Short mmCIF file of C-alpha atoms in Angstrom, two decimals:
data_model
loop_
_atom_site.label_atom_id
_atom_site.label_comp_id
_atom_site.label_asym_id
_atom_site.label_seq_id
_atom_site.Cartn_x
_atom_site.Cartn_y
_atom_site.Cartn_z
CA MET A 238 -50.81 -74.05 -83.88
CA ASP A 239 -50.17 -77.46 -82.53
CA LYS A 240 -50.12 -77.15 -78.84
CA SER A 241 -48.75 -80.60 -78.37
CA ASN A 242 -45.32 -79.53 -79.80
CA SER A 243 -44.90 -76.45 -77.56
CA PRO A 244 -42.83 -76.76 -74.40
CA ILE A 245 -44.92 -76.55 -71.34
CA VAL A 246 -43.34 -74.64 -68.44
CA THR A 247 -44.86 -74.57 -65.06
CA ALA A 248 -44.10 -71.42 -63.01
CA SER A 249 -44.94 -72.13 -59.42
CA PHE A 250 -45.73 -69.36 -56.91
CA ASP A 251 -44.61 -71.21 -53.87
CA ARG A 252 -42.91 -69.64 -50.82
CA ARG A 253 -39.54 -69.41 -52.58
CA GLY A 254 -41.14 -67.67 -55.50
CA LEU A 255 -42.69 -65.07 -53.23
CA PHE A 256 -39.29 -64.39 -51.65
CA ARG A 257 -37.82 -63.90 -55.09
CA ILE A 258 -40.45 -61.43 -56.08
CA GLY A 259 -40.13 -59.60 -52.77
CA GLY A 260 -36.36 -59.40 -53.02
CA LEU A 261 -36.48 -58.15 -56.55
CA THR A 262 -39.03 -55.52 -55.58
CA VAL A 263 -36.85 -54.22 -52.71
CA ALA A 264 -33.69 -54.20 -54.79
CA GLY A 265 -35.45 -52.57 -57.69
CA SER A 266 -37.01 -49.87 -55.57
CA ALA A 267 -33.65 -49.15 -53.88
CA LEU A 268 -32.07 -48.84 -57.30
CA VAL A 269 -34.76 -46.49 -58.51
CA ALA A 270 -34.61 -44.43 -55.31
CA ALA A 271 -30.84 -44.09 -55.55
CA CYS A 272 -30.88 -43.04 -59.17
CA SER A 273 -33.93 -40.81 -59.05
CA LYS A 274 -33.63 -37.07 -58.41
CA SER A 275 -36.50 -36.06 -56.21
CA GLN A 276 -37.53 -32.46 -56.51
CA ALA A 277 -40.58 -30.90 -54.98
CA GLY A 278 -42.66 -29.01 -57.42
CA GLU A 279 -43.72 -25.44 -56.84
CA LEU A 280 -46.82 -24.80 -54.81
CA GLY A 281 -49.80 -23.79 -56.77
CA ARG A 282 -51.10 -20.29 -56.18
CA VAL A 283 -54.36 -18.51 -56.70
CA GLY A 284 -54.41 -14.89 -57.82
CA SER A 285 -51.40 -12.65 -58.48
CA GLY A 286 -50.01 -11.50 -55.11
CA GLU A 287 -46.49 -10.23 -54.49
CA ASP A 288 -43.69 -12.76 -54.28
CA THR A 289 -42.56 -13.72 -50.81
CA PRO A 290 -39.75 -11.30 -49.87
CA LYS A 291 -36.39 -12.98 -49.44
CA LEU A 292 -34.70 -11.99 -46.19
CA GLU A 293 -31.02 -11.19 -46.37
CA ASP A 294 -28.60 -13.60 -44.76
CA GLY A 295 -27.50 -12.38 -41.34
CA ILE A 296 -23.80 -13.15 -41.47
CA VAL A 297 -22.06 -12.69 -38.12
CA ASP A 298 -18.44 -11.68 -38.54
CA ASP A 299 -15.96 -9.48 -36.68
CA GLY A 300 -17.31 -6.36 -38.37
CA VAL A 301 -20.89 -7.01 -37.29
CA LEU A 302 -19.81 -7.80 -33.73
CA LEU A 303 -17.68 -4.67 -33.45
CA ARG A 304 -20.28 -2.29 -34.82
CA THR A 305 -22.82 -3.91 -32.50
CA SER A 306 -20.50 -3.07 -29.60
CA ALA A 307 -20.33 0.49 -30.92
CA SER A 308 -24.12 0.58 -30.98
CA ILE A 309 -24.29 -0.52 -27.34
CA GLU A 310 -21.88 2.23 -26.36
CA HIS A 311 -23.90 4.80 -28.34
CA SER A 312 -27.06 3.68 -26.53
CA ILE A 313 -25.34 4.15 -23.18
CA VAL A 314 -24.19 7.64 -24.17
CA ALA A 315 -27.75 8.56 -25.16
CA ALA A 316 -29.17 7.11 -21.93
CA TYR A 317 -26.71 9.11 -19.84
CA ASP A 318 -27.57 12.18 -21.86
CA HIS A 319 -31.21 11.61 -20.99
CA ILE A 320 -30.40 11.19 -17.30
CA LEU A 321 -28.09 14.21 -17.15
CA SER A 322 -30.44 16.51 -19.01
CA SER A 323 -33.33 15.55 -16.71
CA GLY A 324 -31.40 16.94 -13.73
CA VAL A 325 -32.55 14.03 -11.57
CA LEU A 326 -29.02 13.30 -10.33
CA ALA A 327 -28.96 16.53 -8.34
CA LYS A 328 -32.14 15.65 -6.46
CA ASP A 329 -32.53 13.67 -3.24
CA SER A 330 -33.23 9.98 -3.05
CA GLY A 331 -35.43 8.63 -0.30
CA THR A 332 -33.98 5.17 -0.81
CA PHE A 333 -30.35 6.28 -0.93
CA PRO A 334 -30.20 9.40 1.28
CA ASN A 335 -26.39 9.45 1.30
CA LEU A 336 -25.95 9.06 -2.44
CA GLY A 337 -25.08 12.68 -3.15
CA ASP A 338 -24.93 14.35 -6.54
CA GLN A 339 -23.44 11.90 -9.05
CA THR A 340 -23.54 14.28 -12.01
CA GLU A 341 -19.75 14.56 -12.24
CA LEU A 342 -19.25 10.80 -12.20
CA VAL A 343 -21.96 10.10 -14.79
CA THR A 344 -20.56 12.84 -17.04
CA LEU A 345 -17.14 11.19 -16.78
CA LEU A 346 -18.60 7.79 -17.59
CA GLN A 347 -20.48 9.20 -20.56
CA ALA A 348 -17.22 10.52 -22.02
CA HIS A 349 -15.68 7.05 -21.66
CA HIS A 350 -18.54 5.43 -23.56
CA ALA A 351 -18.42 8.02 -26.33
CA SER A 352 -14.73 7.25 -26.72
CA ALA A 353 -15.47 3.51 -26.59
CA ALA A 354 -18.01 3.83 -29.42
CA GLU A 355 -15.38 5.56 -31.55
CA SER A 356 -12.84 2.85 -30.76
CA PHE A 357 -15.22 0.03 -31.67
CA ASN A 358 -16.19 1.77 -34.89
CA ALA A 359 -12.54 2.26 -35.82
CA LEU A 360 -11.96 -1.46 -35.28
CA ALA A 361 -15.04 -2.29 -37.36
CA VAL A 362 -13.81 -0.14 -40.23
CA GLU A 363 -10.40 -1.83 -40.01
CA VAL A 364 -12.00 -5.20 -40.74
CA GLY A 365 -14.04 -3.82 -43.61
CA ALA A 366 -17.37 -3.01 -41.94
CA GLU A 367 -19.19 0.30 -41.86
CA ALA A 368 -19.18 2.35 -38.67
CA TRP A 369 -22.41 2.40 -36.63
CA GLU A 370 -23.21 5.90 -35.44
CA CYS A 371 -26.43 5.47 -33.48
CA GLY A 372 -27.78 3.41 -30.60
CA ASN A 373 -28.62 -0.27 -30.66
CA PRO A 374 -32.21 -0.49 -31.95
CA ARG A 375 -33.23 -3.39 -29.75
CA LEU A 376 -31.56 -2.10 -26.59
CA ASP A 377 -33.19 1.29 -27.13
CA ALA A 378 -36.68 0.12 -28.03
CA ILE A 379 -37.15 -2.88 -25.76
CA PHE A 380 -35.17 -1.83 -22.72
CA LEU A 381 -34.19 1.82 -22.40
CA ASP A 382 -37.37 3.40 -23.77
CA THR A 383 -39.45 1.03 -21.64
CA PHE A 384 -37.40 1.89 -18.57
CA PHE A 385 -37.60 5.67 -18.98
CA THR A 386 -41.32 5.59 -19.74
CA ARG A 387 -42.15 3.51 -16.68
CA VAL A 388 -39.92 5.53 -14.34
CA GLU A 389 -40.85 9.00 -15.58
CA ASP A 390 -44.45 8.56 -16.68
CA GLY A 391 -45.68 5.31 -15.17
CA ALA A 392 -48.13 3.28 -17.22
CA GLU A 393 -51.62 3.99 -18.47
CA ALA A 394 -54.58 1.92 -17.37
CA THR A 395 -55.65 -0.96 -19.59
CA ASP A 396 -58.73 -3.18 -19.63
CA ALA A 397 -56.92 -5.58 -17.36
CA ALA A 398 -54.79 -3.34 -15.13
CA LYS A 399 -54.99 -0.04 -13.30
CA ALA A 400 -52.74 2.86 -14.18
CA ILE A 401 -49.31 3.01 -12.58
CA GLU A 402 -47.89 6.31 -11.42
CA ALA A 403 -44.36 7.52 -12.10
CA SER A 404 -41.56 6.10 -9.96
CA ASP A 405 -41.59 6.65 -6.22
CA ASP A 406 -37.82 7.36 -6.40
CA ALA A 407 -36.57 8.37 -9.84
CA LEU A 408 -33.00 8.99 -8.66
CA ARG A 409 -32.78 5.48 -7.21
CA ASP A 410 -33.90 4.04 -10.53
CA MET A 411 -31.61 6.21 -12.64
CA ILE A 412 -28.47 5.47 -10.65
CA ASN A 413 -29.34 1.77 -10.69
CA LEU A 414 -29.60 2.05 -14.47
CA VAL A 415 -26.14 3.62 -14.59
CA TYR A 416 -24.77 0.62 -12.68
CA THR A 417 -26.61 -1.77 -14.99
CA LEU A 418 -25.30 -0.13 -18.15
CA GLU A 419 -21.72 -0.09 -16.85
CA ALA A 420 -22.00 -3.78 -16.04
CA LEU A 421 -23.56 -4.40 -19.46
CA SER A 422 -20.71 -2.61 -21.23
CA ALA A 423 -18.16 -4.67 -19.30
CA ALA A 424 -19.95 -7.95 -19.95
CA SER A 425 -20.45 -7.16 -23.64
CA SER A 426 -16.75 -6.45 -24.10
CA GLN A 427 -15.83 -9.65 -22.28
CA ALA A 428 -18.30 -11.65 -24.35
CA LEU A 429 -16.63 -10.32 -27.49
CA VAL A 430 -13.37 -12.08 -26.59
CA HIS A 431 -14.57 -15.54 -27.55
CA GLN A 432 -16.41 -14.28 -30.61
CA VAL A 433 -13.88 -12.20 -32.55
CA THR A 434 -11.00 -13.89 -34.31
CA LEU A 435 -8.11 -11.45 -33.95
CA PRO A 436 -6.13 -11.30 -30.67
CA SER A 437 -5.55 -7.56 -31.16
CA THR A 438 -9.32 -7.00 -31.29
CA ARG A 439 -9.76 -8.96 -28.06
CA VAL A 440 -7.21 -6.73 -26.31
CA ALA A 441 -8.90 -3.55 -27.53
CA ALA A 442 -12.33 -4.78 -26.44
CA MET A 443 -11.06 -5.76 -23.03
CA GLY A 444 -9.38 -2.37 -22.60
CA ILE A 445 -12.84 -0.82 -22.86
CA GLY A 446 -14.47 -3.53 -20.77
CA VAL A 447 -11.94 -3.20 -17.96
CA ARG A 448 -12.71 0.51 -17.65
CA SER A 449 -16.46 -0.20 -17.60
CA ALA A 450 -16.00 -2.89 -14.95
CA ARG A 451 -14.19 -0.41 -12.73
CA SER A 452 -16.94 2.13 -13.34
CA ALA A 453 -19.55 -0.45 -12.36
CA ALA A 454 -17.68 -1.17 -9.13
CA LEU A 455 -17.44 2.54 -8.35
CA VAL A 456 -21.13 3.19 -9.00
CA ALA A 457 -22.00 0.14 -6.90
CA LEU A 458 -20.04 1.61 -4.00
CA ALA A 459 -21.78 4.97 -4.42
CA ILE A 460 -25.16 3.26 -4.23
CA ASN A 461 -24.19 0.71 -1.62
CA PRO A 462 -21.34 2.06 0.55
CA GLY A 463 -19.54 -0.84 2.13
CA GLY A 464 -20.93 -3.30 -0.41
CA TYR A 465 -17.53 -4.54 -1.49
CA LEU A 466 -18.48 -8.21 -1.52
CA PRO A 467 -21.74 -10.14 -1.66
CA GLY A 468 -23.18 -10.55 1.81
CA MET A 469 -21.29 -7.68 3.39
CA ASN A 470 -24.32 -5.39 3.45
CA PRO A 471 -28.06 -5.98 3.28
CA GLU A 472 -28.98 -7.60 0.01
CA PHE A 473 -31.89 -5.30 -0.77
CA ALA A 474 -32.46 -1.57 -0.53
CA THR A 475 -34.58 -0.37 2.34
CA VAL A 476 -37.32 1.44 0.51
CA PRO A 477 -38.92 4.18 2.61
CA SER A 478 -42.61 4.09 3.28
CA ASP A 479 -44.42 5.25 0.20
CA PRO A 480 -47.34 7.58 0.91
CA ALA A 481 -49.00 6.56 -2.31
CA ALA A 482 -48.95 2.92 -1.34
CA SER A 483 -51.35 2.79 1.57
CA ALA A 484 -50.68 0.71 4.62
CA ASP A 485 -53.09 -1.95 3.47
CA GLY A 486 -51.58 -2.07 -0.03
CA PRO A 487 -49.42 -4.92 -1.24
CA PRO A 488 -45.68 -4.83 -0.52
CA GLN A 489 -43.57 -3.42 -3.35
CA THR A 490 -41.01 -5.59 -5.11
CA GLU A 491 -37.68 -5.42 -3.32
CA ILE A 492 -34.83 -3.72 -5.13
CA PRO A 493 -31.48 -5.56 -4.99
CA LEU A 494 -28.39 -3.54 -4.16
CA PRO A 495 -25.40 -3.76 -6.47
CA VAL A 496 -22.08 -5.09 -5.14
CA ALA A 497 -18.61 -3.93 -6.22
CA ILE A 498 -17.16 -7.43 -6.67
CA ALA A 499 -20.33 -9.22 -7.66
CA SER A 500 -18.67 -12.48 -8.74
CA ARG A 501 -15.27 -14.09 -8.48
CA PHE A 502 -14.67 -14.10 -12.25
CA GLY A 503 -15.76 -11.48 -14.74
CA SER A 504 -19.33 -12.37 -15.61
CA VAL A 505 -21.28 -12.29 -18.85
CA ALA A 506 -24.51 -13.30 -17.11
CA PRO A 507 -27.70 -11.26 -17.60
CA ILE A 508 -28.10 -8.20 -15.36
CA THR A 509 -31.46 -7.59 -13.72
CA ILE A 510 -32.79 -4.16 -12.84
CA ILE A 511 -35.99 -3.59 -10.89
CA SER A 512 -37.42 -0.10 -11.06
CA GLY A 513 -40.44 2.18 -11.06
CA ARG A 514 -43.47 2.12 -8.85
CA GLY A 515 -45.22 -1.19 -8.33
CA ASP A 516 -48.50 -1.98 -10.03
CA GLU A 517 -51.71 -2.75 -8.14
CA ASN A 518 -50.04 -5.93 -6.90
CA GLY A 519 -46.87 -4.13 -5.90
CA VAL A 520 -44.89 -5.54 -8.84
CA ARG A 521 -42.29 -3.14 -10.19
CA LEU A 522 -40.83 -3.20 -13.71
CA LYS A 523 -38.20 -5.91 -14.09
CA LEU A 524 -35.82 -5.79 -17.04
CA ILE A 525 -33.05 -8.26 -17.77
CA PHE A 526 -30.19 -6.82 -19.79
CA GLU A 527 -28.07 -9.26 -21.77
CA THR A 528 -24.96 -9.12 -23.89
CA PRO A 529 -25.68 -8.81 -27.63
CA SER A 530 -27.03 -11.87 -29.37
CA LEU A 531 -28.46 -12.73 -32.78
CA ASN A 532 -31.57 -10.61 -32.29
CA SER A 533 -29.66 -7.50 -31.23
CA LEU A 534 -26.72 -7.50 -33.65
CA THR A 535 -26.39 -4.68 -36.15
CA TYR A 536 -25.95 -6.71 -39.32
CA SER A 537 -24.30 -5.42 -42.47
CA PHE A 538 -27.71 -4.77 -44.06
CA ASP A 539 -28.93 -2.74 -41.03
CA SER A 540 -28.52 1.01 -40.93
CA CYS A 541 -29.23 3.89 -38.57
CA ASP A 542 -31.69 5.33 -41.09
CA ALA A 543 -34.00 2.32 -40.91
CA MET B 40 -50.27 -73.58 -50.91
CA ASP B 41 -48.84 -73.80 -54.42
CA ILE B 42 -50.38 -71.99 -57.33
CA GLU B 43 -49.71 -73.64 -60.60
CA VAL B 44 -49.59 -71.43 -63.69
CA THR B 45 -49.07 -73.01 -67.02
CA GLN B 46 -47.06 -70.87 -69.44
CA THR B 47 -46.37 -71.73 -72.98
CA GLY B 48 -43.82 -70.31 -75.39
CA ALA B 49 -40.23 -70.71 -76.51
CA THR B 50 -38.71 -68.17 -74.09
CA ALA B 51 -40.47 -69.33 -71.00
CA GLY B 52 -37.54 -71.42 -69.75
CA ALA B 53 -35.00 -68.56 -69.98
CA GLN B 54 -36.93 -66.17 -67.64
CA ARG B 55 -36.28 -68.17 -64.55
CA VAL B 56 -34.38 -66.12 -61.96
CA GLY B 57 -31.86 -68.06 -59.95
CA ARG B 58 -30.84 -67.53 -56.31
CA ARG B 59 -27.48 -66.12 -57.37
CA HIS B 60 -29.12 -63.59 -59.61
CA LEU B 61 -31.47 -62.60 -56.87
CA LEU B 62 -28.64 -62.10 -54.37
CA GLY B 63 -26.59 -60.22 -56.93
CA ALA B 64 -29.45 -57.91 -57.74
CA GLY B 65 -30.11 -57.32 -54.04
CA LEU B 66 -26.50 -56.47 -53.25
CA GLY B 67 -26.21 -54.25 -56.28
CA GLY B 68 -29.36 -52.38 -55.31
CA ALA B 69 -28.19 -51.98 -51.74
CA ALA B 70 -24.82 -50.66 -52.88
CA LEU B 71 -26.43 -48.18 -55.22
CA SER B 72 -28.86 -47.01 -52.55
CA LEU B 73 -25.93 -46.31 -50.23
CA LEU B 74 -24.14 -44.15 -52.80
CA PRO B 75 -25.96 -40.86 -52.05
CA PHE B 76 -25.50 -41.37 -48.32
CA LEU B 77 -21.79 -42.07 -48.67
CA SER B 78 -21.17 -39.16 -50.97
CA GLY B 79 -23.11 -36.81 -48.64
CA ARG B 80 -21.06 -37.97 -45.68
CA ALA B 81 -17.86 -37.33 -47.54
CA ARG B 82 -18.97 -33.76 -48.18
CA ALA B 83 -20.00 -33.28 -44.53
CA GLU B 84 -16.59 -34.35 -43.30
CA ALA B 85 -14.79 -32.00 -45.62
CA ALA B 86 -16.84 -28.92 -44.60
CA PRO B 87 -15.22 -27.98 -41.23
CA GLU B 88 -11.92 -27.19 -42.93
CA GLU B 89 -13.57 -24.18 -44.50
CA THR B 90 -15.18 -22.72 -41.34
CA THR B 91 -12.57 -21.37 -38.94
CA THR B 92 -8.87 -21.47 -38.29
CA VAL B 93 -8.98 -20.20 -34.69
CA PRO B 94 -8.19 -23.09 -32.34
CA LYS B 95 -10.42 -23.77 -29.38
CA ALA B 96 -7.92 -25.60 -27.19
CA PRO B 97 -4.62 -23.94 -26.24
CA THR B 98 -1.82 -24.30 -28.77
CA SER B 99 1.74 -25.11 -27.68
CA ASP B 100 2.58 -21.38 -27.65
CA ASP B 101 -0.58 -20.68 -25.66
CA ILE B 102 0.46 -23.20 -23.02
CA ALA B 103 3.61 -21.22 -22.24
CA LEU B 104 1.59 -18.01 -21.93
CA LEU B 105 -1.08 -19.58 -19.74
CA ALA B 106 1.61 -21.16 -17.58
CA SER B 107 3.11 -17.74 -16.92
CA ALA B 108 -0.39 -16.43 -16.11
CA GLN B 109 -0.77 -19.18 -13.55
CA GLN B 110 2.59 -18.35 -11.99
CA LEU B 111 1.48 -14.73 -11.79
CA GLU B 112 -1.72 -15.66 -9.98
CA LEU B 113 0.07 -17.90 -7.51
CA THR B 114 2.61 -15.15 -6.84
CA VAL B 115 -0.14 -12.59 -6.20
CA ARG B 116 -1.87 -15.02 -3.86
CA ASP B 117 1.34 -15.42 -1.88
CA LEU B 118 1.81 -11.65 -1.79
CA TYR B 119 -1.66 -11.29 -0.26
CA ASP B 120 -0.82 -13.98 2.27
CA SER B 121 2.30 -12.07 3.20
CA ALA B 122 0.47 -8.72 3.48
CA ILE B 123 -2.41 -10.13 5.50
CA ALA B 124 0.04 -11.60 7.98
CA ALA B 125 2.55 -8.74 8.10
CA VAL B 126 0.35 -5.65 8.25
CA ALA B 127 -1.18 -4.80 11.60
CA GLY B 128 -4.45 -3.00 12.20
CA TRP B 129 -6.74 -4.35 9.49
CA SER B 130 -10.38 -3.44 10.02
CA ASP B 131 -12.88 -6.27 9.72
CA THR B 132 -14.02 -5.05 6.32
CA GLN B 133 -10.47 -4.61 5.06
CA ALA B 134 -9.47 -8.06 6.27
CA ALA B 135 -12.53 -9.65 4.70
CA VAL B 136 -11.84 -8.02 1.33
CA MET B 137 -8.14 -8.91 1.39
CA VAL B 138 -8.92 -12.54 2.17
CA ALA B 139 -11.64 -12.70 -0.51
CA ILE B 140 -9.29 -11.30 -3.15
CA ARG B 141 -6.53 -13.67 -2.04
CA GLU B 142 -8.99 -16.56 -2.49
CA ALA B 143 -9.95 -15.24 -5.90
CA HIS B 144 -6.34 -15.34 -7.10
CA GLU B 145 -5.97 -18.90 -5.91
CA GLU B 146 -9.11 -19.83 -7.83
CA PHE B 147 -7.78 -18.11 -10.94
CA ALA B 148 -4.64 -20.26 -10.65
CA ASN B 149 -6.75 -23.39 -10.18
CA SER B 150 -8.80 -22.58 -13.27
CA LEU B 151 -5.62 -22.17 -15.29
CA SER B 152 -4.49 -25.55 -13.96
CA GLY B 153 -7.69 -27.02 -15.33
CA LEU B 154 -6.86 -25.65 -18.75
CA LEU B 155 -3.19 -26.58 -18.68
CA GLY B 156 -3.41 -30.05 -17.15
CA ARG B 157 0.03 -31.57 -16.68
CA GLU B 158 1.67 -28.52 -18.21
CA ALA B 159 0.63 -26.31 -15.28
CA PRO B 160 3.71 -25.11 -13.37
CA GLY B 161 1.86 -24.97 -10.06
CA THR B 162 4.50 -22.73 -8.50
CA ARG B 163 4.86 -18.99 -8.00
CA SER B 164 7.50 -16.77 -9.61
CA ASP B 165 10.09 -16.22 -6.88
CA SER B 166 11.66 -13.27 -8.67
CA LEU B 167 8.32 -11.47 -8.93
CA PHE B 168 7.47 -12.28 -5.32
CA ASP B 169 10.78 -10.99 -4.06
CA GLY B 170 10.44 -7.81 -6.09
CA GLN B 171 6.94 -7.00 -4.80
CA VAL B 172 6.77 -8.31 -1.25
CA GLY B 173 8.32 -5.18 0.26
CA SER B 174 5.68 -2.88 -1.22
CA LEU B 175 2.71 -4.57 0.41
CA ALA B 176 3.61 -3.32 3.84
CA GLY B 177 3.19 -0.34 6.17
CA THR B 178 -0.23 0.80 7.30
CA PRO B 179 -3.38 -0.94 6.05
CA ASP B 180 -4.13 1.96 3.69
CA GLU B 181 -0.61 1.85 2.25
CA ALA B 182 -0.83 -1.89 1.78
CA LEU B 183 -4.25 -1.53 0.14
CA MET B 184 -2.95 1.04 -2.34
CA ALA B 185 0.04 -1.20 -3.08
CA ALA B 186 -2.36 -4.09 -3.63
CA ALA B 187 -4.42 -1.93 -6.00
CA GLU B 188 -1.24 -1.16 -7.95
CA LEU B 189 -0.41 -4.87 -8.02
CA GLU B 190 -3.86 -5.67 -9.39
CA SER B 191 -3.42 -3.02 -12.06
CA GLY B 192 -0.10 -4.64 -13.00
CA ALA B 193 -1.87 -7.99 -13.25
CA VAL B 194 -4.51 -6.45 -15.53
CA ALA B 195 -1.75 -5.08 -17.79
CA THR B 196 0.03 -8.44 -17.83
CA HIS B 197 -3.13 -10.27 -18.80
CA ALA B 198 -3.71 -7.77 -21.59
CA GLU B 199 -0.29 -8.68 -23.01
CA ILE B 200 -1.06 -12.38 -22.70
CA LEU B 201 -4.45 -11.90 -24.33
CA GLY B 202 -2.78 -10.19 -27.27
CA ALA B 203 -0.62 -13.23 -27.91
CA LEU B 204 -3.07 -16.05 -27.17
CA GLN B 205 -4.58 -17.81 -30.18
CA SER B 206 -7.08 -20.21 -28.61
CA PHE B 207 -10.62 -19.28 -27.68
CA ASN B 208 -10.62 -21.20 -24.40
CA GLY B 209 -7.44 -19.60 -23.11
CA ALA B 210 -8.54 -16.11 -24.15
CA GLU B 211 -11.95 -16.55 -22.55
CA LEU B 212 -10.47 -17.53 -19.20
CA ILE B 213 -7.85 -14.79 -19.19
CA ALA B 214 -10.55 -12.21 -20.01
CA ALA B 215 -12.72 -13.39 -17.10
CA ILE B 216 -9.74 -13.12 -14.74
CA GLN B 217 -8.70 -9.73 -16.08
CA MET B 218 -12.21 -8.34 -15.63
CA ALA B 219 -12.34 -9.46 -12.00
CA GLU B 220 -8.92 -7.97 -11.28
CA ALA B 221 -10.04 -4.67 -12.78
CA ARG B 222 -12.77 -4.45 -10.14
CA HIS B 223 -10.24 -5.37 -7.46
CA CYS B 224 -8.27 -2.20 -8.25
CA THR B 225 -11.26 0.06 -7.64
CA VAL B 226 -12.35 -1.76 -4.51
CA LEU B 227 -8.89 -1.72 -2.92
CA ALA B 228 -8.38 1.99 -3.65
CA HIS B 229 -11.85 2.78 -2.31
CA LEU B 230 -11.13 0.74 0.79
CA ALA B 231 -7.98 2.81 1.29
CA ASP B 232 -10.25 5.90 1.38
CA SER B 233 -9.26 7.23 -2.02
CA ARG B 234 -12.05 9.28 -3.62
CA ASP B 235 -10.10 10.48 -6.63
CA TYR B 236 -11.80 9.26 -9.79
CA ALA B 237 -8.47 9.08 -11.64
CA VAL B 238 -7.19 6.64 -9.01
CA LEU B 239 -10.42 4.70 -8.55
CA LEU B 240 -10.95 4.25 -12.29
CA VAL B 241 -7.19 3.74 -12.90
CA ASP B 242 -6.57 6.36 -15.56
CA GLU B 243 -2.95 5.19 -15.73
CA GLU B 244 -2.60 1.41 -15.85
CA ALA B 245 0.48 0.06 -14.06
CA ALA B 246 3.33 -1.57 -15.97
CA SER B 247 2.92 -5.27 -16.64
CA LEU B 248 4.55 -7.69 -14.23
CA GLN B 249 7.52 -9.82 -15.27
CA VAL B 250 7.15 -13.49 -14.49
CA ASN B 251 10.60 -15.06 -14.68
CA GLY B 252 10.51 -18.43 -13.04
#
């Protein structure tokens, strides 16, 4: 081939040429990225283990919220049953010497909560959910069982802590629990108002909550006569000297007294209860009860049998 | 520094990329790269329509209901003012509770103002005031029991309002007010020395109160 007849083209890689190449590279890569369909491949595995179980979707709807409310009411009924059957309400309280026997009142309150559970379940069935006929699993396991064990049996020694005896005043703790559960029922019903979608459901929930709020006020006045408003009475209970806690022992955690009108508006804030005998440092059991949330709802795939 | 490359061949001249082509290719690539983003955004904007139909802010119907609730609260506040001034012989505890509950009703009205804005009536219901003012009288215990009955009526009224409200915000506020007023009933009856559980726990709720201007 005669090279002398071929056209000779000179391609120069000067600065402009570099810009061209750079621009084309960016545009090309953007085009490829836009058109490509990225998909991660499956992870490799070794051996033949079981597939990862797929958790069911926890859908929160009116039915789940209503049967959760029913579960809370069932838990309260069971707790009152435990208190009533123990006969502790007929005993004397060193902390609250003027409390008197509150068996009649707690029995009355228990009937209200049994009726409330039925009402919530009826509402749940109306919106297509299944009724929930047992207590709330989380409230029972994490709070109520823990409370009763600490108050009635104390706590066993561990490698890091000494044993704790049963409560120094079981009646004080039980009646404080009654106040806490009434306040919890009221707050849970109030919290339902901005979660459910039907106005009629809001009214029904508040009908139950209003009764529980009144019960809470009444129990507060039984525990703390004259405690109508915050600041009217001493803020904490005067706990009598405990023979088991020697004079040189640490002071026990103070126990706050409930108040009939605890806040200006109805509150959905957590409710704290301090109970039982203090540990070697004088620290009593502190539980914070809250209105139902994602970890305490009774979802459609949950059941009382589980 | 220039690097000279000598290329031979018949097609060499046609491969030259001009500035226009470069810009065109760049813009085209950029437009294509934006496509997935734009289409995703369009989907994201359409999604909320499928989630819920319950309004958060008060609707026009809700505003009328919340306005009547505010008138109720202002009327009750004025009734407490009247009772505190007219009844003689309040104990310190009774007076403190009456004043605290009076303040609570004023705060309820203020909260409703916050929700209603310019639509808030800001005035009491004269007809309701005139119909109730005579009952909050007599001895302190009688006035306390009348006040407990008034609170029960307010609870019933708020239940009616709650049953008609559509918005979450309005319902949430009315529920918080209703819950507080429920406790007021028990406290006032207890303060009047009632120890009857049926009275203290209000087995029979009072009739709702009529707010008519």
